[in-house]
Short mmCIF file of C-alpha atoms in Angstrom, two decimals:
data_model
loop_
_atom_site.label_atom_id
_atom_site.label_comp_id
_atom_site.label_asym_id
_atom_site.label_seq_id
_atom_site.Cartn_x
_atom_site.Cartn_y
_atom_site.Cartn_z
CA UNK A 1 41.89 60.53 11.56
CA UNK A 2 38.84 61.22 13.80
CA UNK A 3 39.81 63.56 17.62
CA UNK A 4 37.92 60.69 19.19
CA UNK A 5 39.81 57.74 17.11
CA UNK A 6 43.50 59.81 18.41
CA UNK A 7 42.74 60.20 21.79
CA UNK A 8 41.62 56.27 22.11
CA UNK A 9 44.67 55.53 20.21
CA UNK A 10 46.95 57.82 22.19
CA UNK A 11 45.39 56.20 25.38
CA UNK A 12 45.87 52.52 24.04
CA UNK A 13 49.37 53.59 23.55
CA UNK A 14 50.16 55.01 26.89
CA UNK A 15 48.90 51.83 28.33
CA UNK A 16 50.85 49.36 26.33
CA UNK A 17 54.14 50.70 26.86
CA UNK A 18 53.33 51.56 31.14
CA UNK A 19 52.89 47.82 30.22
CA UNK A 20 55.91 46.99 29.20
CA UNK A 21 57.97 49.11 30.79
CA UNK A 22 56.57 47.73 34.08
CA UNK A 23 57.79 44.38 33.35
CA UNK A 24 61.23 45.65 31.88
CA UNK A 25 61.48 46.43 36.20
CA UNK A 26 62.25 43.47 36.64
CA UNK A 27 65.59 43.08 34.47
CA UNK A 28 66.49 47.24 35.96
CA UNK A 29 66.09 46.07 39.61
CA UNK A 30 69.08 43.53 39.11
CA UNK A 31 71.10 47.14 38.82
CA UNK A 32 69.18 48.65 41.34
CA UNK A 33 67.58 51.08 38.73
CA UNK A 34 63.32 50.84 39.57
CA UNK A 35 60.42 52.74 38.11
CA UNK A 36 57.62 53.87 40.26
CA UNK A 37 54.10 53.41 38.65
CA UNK A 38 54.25 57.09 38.36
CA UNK A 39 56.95 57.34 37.00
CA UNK A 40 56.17 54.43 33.99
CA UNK A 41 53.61 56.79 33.37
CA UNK A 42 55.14 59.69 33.30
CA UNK A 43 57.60 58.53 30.72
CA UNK A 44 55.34 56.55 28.70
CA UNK A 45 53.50 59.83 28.65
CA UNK A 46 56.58 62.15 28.03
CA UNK A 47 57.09 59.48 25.05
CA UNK A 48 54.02 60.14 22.97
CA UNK A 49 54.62 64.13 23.65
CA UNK A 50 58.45 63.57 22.45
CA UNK A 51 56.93 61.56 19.50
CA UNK A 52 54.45 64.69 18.27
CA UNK A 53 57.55 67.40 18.88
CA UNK A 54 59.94 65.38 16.50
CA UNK A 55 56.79 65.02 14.20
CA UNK A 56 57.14 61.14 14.08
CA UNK A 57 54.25 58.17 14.82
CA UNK A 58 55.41 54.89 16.43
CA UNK A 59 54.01 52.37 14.48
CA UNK A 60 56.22 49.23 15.24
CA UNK A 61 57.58 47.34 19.04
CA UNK A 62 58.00 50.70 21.50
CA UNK A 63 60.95 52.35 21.96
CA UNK A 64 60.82 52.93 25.90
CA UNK A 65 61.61 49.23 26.89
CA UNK A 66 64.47 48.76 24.10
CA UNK A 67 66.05 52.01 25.07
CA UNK A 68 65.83 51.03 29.07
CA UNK A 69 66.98 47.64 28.42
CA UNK A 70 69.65 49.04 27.14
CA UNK A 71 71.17 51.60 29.54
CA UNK A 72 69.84 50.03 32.64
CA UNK A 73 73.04 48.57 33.26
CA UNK A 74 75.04 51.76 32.73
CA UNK A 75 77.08 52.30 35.43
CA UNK A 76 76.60 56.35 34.62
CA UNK A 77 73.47 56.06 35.91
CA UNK A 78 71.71 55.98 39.64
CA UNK A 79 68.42 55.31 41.08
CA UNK A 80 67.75 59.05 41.56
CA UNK A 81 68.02 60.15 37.97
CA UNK A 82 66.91 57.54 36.37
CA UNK A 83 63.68 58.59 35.18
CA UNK A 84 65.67 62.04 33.92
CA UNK A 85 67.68 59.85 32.41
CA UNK A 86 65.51 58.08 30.09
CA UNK A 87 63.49 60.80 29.18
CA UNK A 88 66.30 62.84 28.00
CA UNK A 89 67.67 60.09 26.19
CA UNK A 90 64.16 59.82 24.44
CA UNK A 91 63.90 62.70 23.14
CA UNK A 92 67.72 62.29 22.30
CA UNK A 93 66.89 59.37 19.85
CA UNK A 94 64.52 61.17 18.10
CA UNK A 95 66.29 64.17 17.32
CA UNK A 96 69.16 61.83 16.11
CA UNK A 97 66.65 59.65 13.74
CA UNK A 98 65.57 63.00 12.46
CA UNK A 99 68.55 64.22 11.81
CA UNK A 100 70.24 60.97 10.32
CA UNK A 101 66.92 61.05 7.84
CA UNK A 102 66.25 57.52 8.97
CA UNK A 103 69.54 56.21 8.40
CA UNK A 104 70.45 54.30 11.39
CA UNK A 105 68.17 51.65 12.34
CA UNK A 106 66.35 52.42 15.88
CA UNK A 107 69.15 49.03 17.03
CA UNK A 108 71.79 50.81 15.56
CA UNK A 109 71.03 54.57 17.04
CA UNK A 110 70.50 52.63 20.36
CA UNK A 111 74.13 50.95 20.57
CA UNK A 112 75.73 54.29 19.29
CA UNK A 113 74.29 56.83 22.05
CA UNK A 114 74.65 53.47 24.86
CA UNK A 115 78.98 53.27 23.66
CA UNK A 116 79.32 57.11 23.59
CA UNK A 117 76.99 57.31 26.62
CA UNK A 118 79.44 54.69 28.74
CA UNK A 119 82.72 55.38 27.34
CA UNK A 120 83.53 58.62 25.46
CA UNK A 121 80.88 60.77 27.30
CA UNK A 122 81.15 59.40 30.53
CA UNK A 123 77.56 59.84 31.18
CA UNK A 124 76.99 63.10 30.40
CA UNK A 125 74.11 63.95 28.58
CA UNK A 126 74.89 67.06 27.88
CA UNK A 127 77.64 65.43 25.62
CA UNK A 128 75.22 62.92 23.77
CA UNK A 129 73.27 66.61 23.49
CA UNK A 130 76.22 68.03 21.02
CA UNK A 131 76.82 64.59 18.92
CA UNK A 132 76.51 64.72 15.27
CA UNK A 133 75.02 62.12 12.91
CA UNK A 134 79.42 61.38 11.76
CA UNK A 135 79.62 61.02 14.94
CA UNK A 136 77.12 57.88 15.46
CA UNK A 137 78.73 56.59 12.46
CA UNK A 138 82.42 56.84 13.98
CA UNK A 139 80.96 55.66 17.65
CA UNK A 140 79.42 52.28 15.73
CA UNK A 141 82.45 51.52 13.42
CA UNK A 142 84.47 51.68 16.57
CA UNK A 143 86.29 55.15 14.87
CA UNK A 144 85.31 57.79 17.87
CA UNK A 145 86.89 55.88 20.51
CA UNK A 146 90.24 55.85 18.30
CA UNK A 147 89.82 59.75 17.52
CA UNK A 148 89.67 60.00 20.81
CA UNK A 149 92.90 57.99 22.12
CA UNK A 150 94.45 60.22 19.11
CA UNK A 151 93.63 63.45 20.38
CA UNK A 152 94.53 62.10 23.81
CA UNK A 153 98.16 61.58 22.03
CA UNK A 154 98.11 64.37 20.58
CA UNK A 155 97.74 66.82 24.13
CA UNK A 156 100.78 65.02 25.61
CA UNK A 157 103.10 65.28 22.36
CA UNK A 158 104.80 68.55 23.77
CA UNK B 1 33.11 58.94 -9.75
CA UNK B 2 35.23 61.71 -11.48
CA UNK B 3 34.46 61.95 -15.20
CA UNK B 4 36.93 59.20 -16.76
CA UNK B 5 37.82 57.88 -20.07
CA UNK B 6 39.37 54.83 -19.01
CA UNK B 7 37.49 51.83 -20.28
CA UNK B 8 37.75 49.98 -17.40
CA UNK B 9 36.79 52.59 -15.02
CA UNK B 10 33.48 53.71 -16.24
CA UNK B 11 31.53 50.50 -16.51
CA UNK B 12 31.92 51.35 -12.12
CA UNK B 13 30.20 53.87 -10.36
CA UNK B 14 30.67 53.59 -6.10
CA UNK B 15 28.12 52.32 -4.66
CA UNK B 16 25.64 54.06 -2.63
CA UNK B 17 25.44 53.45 0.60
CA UNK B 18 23.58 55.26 3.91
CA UNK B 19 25.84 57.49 5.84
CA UNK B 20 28.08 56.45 8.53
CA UNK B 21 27.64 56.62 12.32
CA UNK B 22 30.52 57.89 14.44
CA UNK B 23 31.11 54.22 15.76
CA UNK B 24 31.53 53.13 12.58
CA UNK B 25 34.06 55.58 11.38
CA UNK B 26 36.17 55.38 14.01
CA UNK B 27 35.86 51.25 13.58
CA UNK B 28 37.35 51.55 10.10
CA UNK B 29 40.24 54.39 11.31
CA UNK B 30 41.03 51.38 14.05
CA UNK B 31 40.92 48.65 11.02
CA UNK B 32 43.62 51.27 8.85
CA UNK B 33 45.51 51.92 11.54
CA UNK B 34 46.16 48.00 11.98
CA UNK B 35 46.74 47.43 8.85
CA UNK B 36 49.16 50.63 8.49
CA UNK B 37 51.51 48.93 11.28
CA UNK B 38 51.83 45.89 9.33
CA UNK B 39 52.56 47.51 6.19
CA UNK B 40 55.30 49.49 8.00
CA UNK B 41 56.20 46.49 9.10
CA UNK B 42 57.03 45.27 6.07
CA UNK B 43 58.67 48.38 4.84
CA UNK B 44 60.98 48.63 7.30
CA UNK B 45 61.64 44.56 8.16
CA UNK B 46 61.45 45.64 11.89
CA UNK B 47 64.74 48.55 11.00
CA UNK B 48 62.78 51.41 12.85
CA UNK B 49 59.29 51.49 14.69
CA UNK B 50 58.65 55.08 14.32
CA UNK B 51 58.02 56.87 11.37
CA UNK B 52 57.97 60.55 10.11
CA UNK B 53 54.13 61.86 10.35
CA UNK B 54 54.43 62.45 6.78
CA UNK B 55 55.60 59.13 5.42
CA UNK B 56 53.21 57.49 8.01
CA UNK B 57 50.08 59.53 6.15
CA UNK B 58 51.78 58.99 2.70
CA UNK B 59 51.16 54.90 3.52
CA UNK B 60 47.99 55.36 5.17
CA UNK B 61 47.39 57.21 2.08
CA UNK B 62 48.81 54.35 -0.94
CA UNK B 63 46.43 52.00 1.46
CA UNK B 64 43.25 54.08 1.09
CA UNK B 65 43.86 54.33 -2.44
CA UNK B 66 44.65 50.50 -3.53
CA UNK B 67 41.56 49.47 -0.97
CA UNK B 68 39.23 52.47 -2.95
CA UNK B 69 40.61 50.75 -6.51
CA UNK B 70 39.64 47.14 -5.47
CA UNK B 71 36.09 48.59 -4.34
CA UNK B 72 35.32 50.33 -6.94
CA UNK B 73 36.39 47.69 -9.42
CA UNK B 74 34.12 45.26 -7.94
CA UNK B 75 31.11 47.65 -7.13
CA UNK B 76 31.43 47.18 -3.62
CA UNK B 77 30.24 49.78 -0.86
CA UNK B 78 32.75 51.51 1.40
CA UNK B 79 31.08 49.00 4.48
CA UNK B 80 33.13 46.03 3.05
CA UNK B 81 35.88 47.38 4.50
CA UNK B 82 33.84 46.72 7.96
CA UNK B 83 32.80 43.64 7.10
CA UNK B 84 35.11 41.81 5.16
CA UNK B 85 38.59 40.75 6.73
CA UNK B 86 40.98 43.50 5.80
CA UNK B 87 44.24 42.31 5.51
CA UNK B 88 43.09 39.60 3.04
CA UNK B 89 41.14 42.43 1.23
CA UNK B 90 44.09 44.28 0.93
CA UNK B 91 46.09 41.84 -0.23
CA UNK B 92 43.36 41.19 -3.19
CA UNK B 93 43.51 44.88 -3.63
CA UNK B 94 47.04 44.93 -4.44
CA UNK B 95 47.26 41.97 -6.54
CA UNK B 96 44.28 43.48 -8.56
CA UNK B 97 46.75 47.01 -8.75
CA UNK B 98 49.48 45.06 -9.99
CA UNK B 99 47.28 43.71 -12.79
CA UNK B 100 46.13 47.49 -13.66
CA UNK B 101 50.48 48.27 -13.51
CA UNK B 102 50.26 45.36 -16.19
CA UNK B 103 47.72 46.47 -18.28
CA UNK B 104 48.86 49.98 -18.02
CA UNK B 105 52.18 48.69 -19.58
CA UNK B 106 50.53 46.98 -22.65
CA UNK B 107 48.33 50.50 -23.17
CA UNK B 108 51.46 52.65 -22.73
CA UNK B 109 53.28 50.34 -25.46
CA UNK B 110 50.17 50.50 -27.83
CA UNK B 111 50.57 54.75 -26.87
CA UNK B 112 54.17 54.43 -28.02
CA UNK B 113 53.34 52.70 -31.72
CA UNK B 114 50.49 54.56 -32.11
CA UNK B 115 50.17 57.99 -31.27
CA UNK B 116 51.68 60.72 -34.15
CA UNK B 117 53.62 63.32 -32.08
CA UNK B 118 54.02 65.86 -35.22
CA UNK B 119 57.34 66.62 -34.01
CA UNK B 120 55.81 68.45 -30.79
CA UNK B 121 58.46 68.07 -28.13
CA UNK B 122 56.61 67.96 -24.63
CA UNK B 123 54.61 65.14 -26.44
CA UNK B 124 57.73 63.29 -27.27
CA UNK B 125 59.32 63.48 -23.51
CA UNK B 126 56.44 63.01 -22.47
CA UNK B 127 55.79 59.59 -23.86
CA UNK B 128 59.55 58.87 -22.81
CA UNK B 129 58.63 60.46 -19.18
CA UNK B 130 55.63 57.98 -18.87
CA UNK B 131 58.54 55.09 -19.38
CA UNK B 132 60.06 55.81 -16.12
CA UNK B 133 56.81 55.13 -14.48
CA UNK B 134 56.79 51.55 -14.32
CA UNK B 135 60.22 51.28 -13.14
CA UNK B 136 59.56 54.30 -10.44
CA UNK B 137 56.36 52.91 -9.13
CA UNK B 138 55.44 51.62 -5.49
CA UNK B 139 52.05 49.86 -5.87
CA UNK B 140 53.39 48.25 -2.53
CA UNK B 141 53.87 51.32 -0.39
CA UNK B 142 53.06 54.35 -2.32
CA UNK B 143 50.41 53.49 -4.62
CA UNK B 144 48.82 56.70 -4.90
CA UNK B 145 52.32 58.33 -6.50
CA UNK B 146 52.99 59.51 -10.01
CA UNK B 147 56.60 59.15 -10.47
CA UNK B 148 56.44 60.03 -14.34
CA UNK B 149 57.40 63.17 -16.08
CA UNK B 150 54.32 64.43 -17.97
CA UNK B 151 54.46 68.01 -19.50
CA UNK B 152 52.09 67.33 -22.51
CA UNK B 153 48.91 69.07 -21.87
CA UNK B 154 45.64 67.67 -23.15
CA UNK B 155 42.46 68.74 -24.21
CA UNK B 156 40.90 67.85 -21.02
CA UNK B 157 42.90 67.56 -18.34
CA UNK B 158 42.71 65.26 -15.81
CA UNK B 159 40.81 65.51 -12.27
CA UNK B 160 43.36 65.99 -9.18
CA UNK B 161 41.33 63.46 -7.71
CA UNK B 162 42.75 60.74 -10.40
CA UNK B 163 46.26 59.50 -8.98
CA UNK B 164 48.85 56.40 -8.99
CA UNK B 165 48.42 54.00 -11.79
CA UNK B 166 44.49 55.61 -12.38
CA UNK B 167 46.20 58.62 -13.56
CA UNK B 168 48.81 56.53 -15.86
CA UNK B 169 45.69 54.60 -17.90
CA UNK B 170 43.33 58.06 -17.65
CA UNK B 171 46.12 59.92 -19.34
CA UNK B 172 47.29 57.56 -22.10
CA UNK B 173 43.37 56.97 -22.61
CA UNK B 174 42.65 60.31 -23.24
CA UNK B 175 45.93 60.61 -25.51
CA UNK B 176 44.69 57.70 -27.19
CA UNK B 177 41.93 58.91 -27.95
CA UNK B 178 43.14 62.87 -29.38
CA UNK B 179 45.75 60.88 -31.43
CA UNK B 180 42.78 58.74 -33.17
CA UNK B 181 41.28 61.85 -34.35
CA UNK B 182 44.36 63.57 -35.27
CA UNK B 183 45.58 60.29 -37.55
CA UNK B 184 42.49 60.40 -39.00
CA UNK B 185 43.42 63.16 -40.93
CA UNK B 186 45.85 63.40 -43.68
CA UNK B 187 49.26 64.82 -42.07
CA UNK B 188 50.13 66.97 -44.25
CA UNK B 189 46.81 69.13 -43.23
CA UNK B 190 46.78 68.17 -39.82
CA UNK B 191 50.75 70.42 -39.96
CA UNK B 192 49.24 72.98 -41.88
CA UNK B 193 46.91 73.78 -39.45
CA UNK B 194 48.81 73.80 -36.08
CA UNK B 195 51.46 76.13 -37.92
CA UNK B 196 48.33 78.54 -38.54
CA UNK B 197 47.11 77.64 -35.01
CA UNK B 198 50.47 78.45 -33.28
CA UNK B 199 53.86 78.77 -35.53
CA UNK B 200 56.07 77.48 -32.98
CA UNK B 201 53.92 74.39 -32.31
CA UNK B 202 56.79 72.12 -32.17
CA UNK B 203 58.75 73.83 -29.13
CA UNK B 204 55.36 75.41 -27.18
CA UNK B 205 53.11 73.68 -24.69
CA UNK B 206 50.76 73.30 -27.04
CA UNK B 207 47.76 70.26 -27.57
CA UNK B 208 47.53 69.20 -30.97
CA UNK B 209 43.97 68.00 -30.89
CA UNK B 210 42.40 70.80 -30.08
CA UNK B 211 42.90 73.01 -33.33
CA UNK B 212 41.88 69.47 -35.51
CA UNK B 213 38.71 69.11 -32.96
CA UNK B 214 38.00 72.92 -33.39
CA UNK B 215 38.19 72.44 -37.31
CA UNK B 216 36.13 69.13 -37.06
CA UNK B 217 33.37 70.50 -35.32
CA UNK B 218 33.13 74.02 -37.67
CA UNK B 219 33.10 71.17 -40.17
CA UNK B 220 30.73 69.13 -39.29
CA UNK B 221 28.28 72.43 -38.18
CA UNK B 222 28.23 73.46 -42.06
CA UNK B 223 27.33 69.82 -42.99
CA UNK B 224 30.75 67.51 -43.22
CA UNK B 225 34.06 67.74 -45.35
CA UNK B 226 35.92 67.57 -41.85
CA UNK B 227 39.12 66.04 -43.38
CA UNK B 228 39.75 69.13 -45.48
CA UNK B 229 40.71 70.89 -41.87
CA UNK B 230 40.51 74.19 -42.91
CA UNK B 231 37.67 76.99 -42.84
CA UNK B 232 37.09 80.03 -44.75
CA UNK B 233 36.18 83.35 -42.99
CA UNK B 234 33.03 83.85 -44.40
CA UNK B 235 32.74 79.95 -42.68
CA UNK B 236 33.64 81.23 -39.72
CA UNK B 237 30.99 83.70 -39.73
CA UNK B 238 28.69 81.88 -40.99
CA UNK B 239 29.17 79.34 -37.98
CA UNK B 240 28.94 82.75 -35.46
CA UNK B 241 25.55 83.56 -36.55
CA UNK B 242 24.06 80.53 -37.13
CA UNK B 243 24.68 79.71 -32.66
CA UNK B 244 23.87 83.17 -32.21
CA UNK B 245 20.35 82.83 -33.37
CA UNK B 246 19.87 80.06 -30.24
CA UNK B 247 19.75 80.37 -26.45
CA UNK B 248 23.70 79.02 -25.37
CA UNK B 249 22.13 75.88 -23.87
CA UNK B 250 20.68 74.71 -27.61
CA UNK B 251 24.00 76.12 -29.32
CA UNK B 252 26.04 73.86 -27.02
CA UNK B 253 23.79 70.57 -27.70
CA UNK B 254 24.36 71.83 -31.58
CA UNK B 255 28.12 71.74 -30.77
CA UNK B 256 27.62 68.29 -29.23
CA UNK B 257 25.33 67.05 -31.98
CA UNK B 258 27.95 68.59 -34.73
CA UNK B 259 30.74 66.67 -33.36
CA UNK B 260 28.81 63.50 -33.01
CA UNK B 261 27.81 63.51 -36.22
CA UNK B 262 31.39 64.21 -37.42
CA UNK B 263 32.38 61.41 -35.67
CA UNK B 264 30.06 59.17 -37.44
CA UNK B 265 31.05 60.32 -40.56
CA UNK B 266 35.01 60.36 -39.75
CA UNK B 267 34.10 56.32 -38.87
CA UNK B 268 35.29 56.65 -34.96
CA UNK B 269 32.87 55.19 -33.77
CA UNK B 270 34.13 54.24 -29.83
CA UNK B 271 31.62 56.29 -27.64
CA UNK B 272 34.56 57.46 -25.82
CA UNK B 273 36.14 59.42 -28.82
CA UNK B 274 32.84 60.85 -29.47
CA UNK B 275 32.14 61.67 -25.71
CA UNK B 276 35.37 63.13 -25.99
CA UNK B 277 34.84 65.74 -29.04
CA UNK B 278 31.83 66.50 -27.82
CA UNK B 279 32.80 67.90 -24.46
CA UNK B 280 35.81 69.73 -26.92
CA UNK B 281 33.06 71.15 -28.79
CA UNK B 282 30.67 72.50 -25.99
CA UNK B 283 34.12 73.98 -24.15
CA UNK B 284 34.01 76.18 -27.96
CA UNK B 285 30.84 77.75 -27.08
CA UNK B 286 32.19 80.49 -24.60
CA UNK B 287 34.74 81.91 -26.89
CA UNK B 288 32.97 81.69 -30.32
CA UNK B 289 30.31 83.62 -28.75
CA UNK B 290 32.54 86.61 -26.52
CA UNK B 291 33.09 88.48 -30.20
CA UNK B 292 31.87 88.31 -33.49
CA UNK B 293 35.34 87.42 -34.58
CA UNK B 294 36.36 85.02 -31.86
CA UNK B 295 36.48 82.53 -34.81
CA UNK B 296 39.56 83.64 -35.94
CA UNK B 297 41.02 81.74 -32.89
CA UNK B 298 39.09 78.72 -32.13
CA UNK B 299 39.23 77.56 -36.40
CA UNK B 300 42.80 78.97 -36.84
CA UNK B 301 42.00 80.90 -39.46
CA UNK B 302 44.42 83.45 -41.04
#
């Protein structure tokens, strides 16, 4: 494709999804979680860069508003790192839908880094940083939360 | 339009058409994009909305190709795709690619009756490997794909620019064709002279038109008896000095003429098969004339 015909399409892009996720404020505010206009567009913007690193084109419904519509009402995350939030967990999803070869549907990658996210990892991104593809499997059948009551067992079986 | 042998493909030439302005190019890219979303769309039934770059330019590139079939087919310039409404063009264009699938099944079954393979084993998995294409094939999302296993090397091979089910019908055209020639011929000569032409014909990568064109052609240049497939050395030279005593363009139109005339005589009398020898003939030219006994080679003589 044409420079000019990417850079209109990159900019039509950017625009839809400030779109959307400007109107997804208004289901985040119930939790006290808010986007500033420059902020939508920061992370609409950090979106198409994230996009280009993992080498991937989004062609269907945008990620941004699923993925905030999801964790919005985490109760891991505040007001002040909100934004940090979401763009880590970005990138996150791509990396994981890279690594799964496509595997997981984007619903299905979604739910499996929002349970580990509220439950196992207790927010920490840094843990959702270190899961494997098994373990999306294990954290959708239900499996890592029983590993982890296991090993849980296992620490106080002295 | 690449040089073809497909029947169907060269009653169509693309038609011409004044060059495009930047608005209009990046028009169309808008038009593809569009309709690349709704093909992924249907891919993935809504599963993912992102896509590897890759996979995304592999679509892109199965829609360019079954939109550049359906144009071509009917003659139509590269603006209809401006013009027309796209996603019902496209649809057109794939139901007209499942027809070529179709007819590209009945020409691989008349391939699998009809063509001799002499025992030559890359012809035989070959004509197994072209099997797997029709059950291997994406016309829906990667049109543009080979998935066949084809190790049999022709005479002329075909252009890089010939893919998907084009390349299917180009190949078994062509193989068509080499195997009418080689029929032609009484079998027990047409063995005789690929052992002298390579021993091991069987196992090698080896074509087994091209020794019966060679022979054909030397033929036909000292005046006919191609059937007997076989040429003397004192044919050979004979053949040597008469192209030497013309410039190389008027020993290649002899070549051309020779193998034309052979085919008149030899009663194959599609213009394709005789296109086809004649190009085999002119590609002689260059090593009958690097040494005075490059004969030897090109008439397999021993």
């Amino acid at each position: 494709m044409t420079d000019s015909f990417s850079l209109s399409l990159y900019q039509a892009q950017l625009m839809a999804a400030a779109q959307q996720l400007s109107r997804l404020n208004e289901v985040s505010e119930r939790y006290g979680l808010t986007l500033t206009d420059a902020e939508i567009h920061t992370l609409a913007k950090a979106h198409l860069e994230t996009l280009q690193t993992a080498g991937r084109l989004e062609l269907g419904e945008s990620l941004l508003p699923r993925l905030t519509y999801a964790f919005c009402d985490s109760p891991y995350i505040n007001r002040s790192e909100y934004l940090d939030t979401l763009l880590a967990l970005q990138e996150l999803f791509y990396t994981l839908k890279n690594e799964c070869n496509d595997a997981l549907t984007d619903e299905e990658l979604i739910e499996a880094l929002r349970k580990v996210f509220n439950h196992r990892a207790h927010g920490s991104l840094s843990y959702l940083e270190n899961l494997t593809v098994s373990d999306l499997y294990r954290a959708l059948n239900g499996s890592l939360d029983d590993r982890e009551d296991e090993e849980a067992f296992d620490d106080t079986d002295f | 339009m690449t040089q073809t042998f497909d029947p169907t493909l060269t009653l169509y030439e693309p038609a011409a058409e004044p060059l495009w302005t930047e608005e209009e190019s990046a028009e169309l890219e808008l038009r593809l994009y569009r309709l690349l979303q709704s093909q992924f769309c249907s891919q993935t039934q809504g599963d993912s909305a992102s896509v590897r770059m890759e996979e995304a330019a592999e679509l892109m590139e199965s829609i360019r190709y079954t939109l550049d079939l359906y144009l071509r087919l009917h003659g139509w310039p590269r603006r209809a795709l401006l013009t027309q409404n796209l996603p019902v063009l496209f649809r057109a264009a794939q139901e007209l690619l499942l027809t070529q699938v179709e007819e590209t099944r009945q020409l691989y079954q008349r391939a699998r009756l009809m063509v001799k393979p002499f025992g030559n084993q890359s012809l035989m998995d070959t004509l197994n490997g072209i099997g797997r294409f029709f059950s291997g094939y994406n016309a829906r999302f990667r049109a543009q794909q080979i998935p066949a296993d084809i190790d049999y090397q022709l005479c002329h091979p075909i252009p890089d620019a010939i893919q998907g089910v084009q390349y299917i019908r180009e190949y078994l055209s062509r193989l068509l064709i080499e195997n009418q020639l080689v029929t032609r011929m009484n079998p027990e000569r047409v063995r005789a002279l690929l052992s002298r032409a390579c021993p091991d014909y069987r196992d090698l990568l080896v074509n087994l038109y091209e020794p019966v064109a060679a022979c054909t052609v030397g033929l036909s240049l000292l005046g006919g008896g191609e059937t007997l497939l076989e040429l003397l050395p004192e044919q050979g030279i004979q053949i040597t000095h008469m192209l030497s005593l013309i410039t190389p363009e008027e020993a290649k139109a002899t070549l051309r003429a020779a193998a034309e005339a052979a085919c008149g005589r030899l009663e194959l009398n599609q213009p394709m098969a005789s296109r086809y020898l004649a190009d085999a003939a002119e590609a002689l030219y260059p090593r009958l004339s690097s040494s005075e006994t490059g004969f030897y080679g090109v008439f397999s003589i021993r």
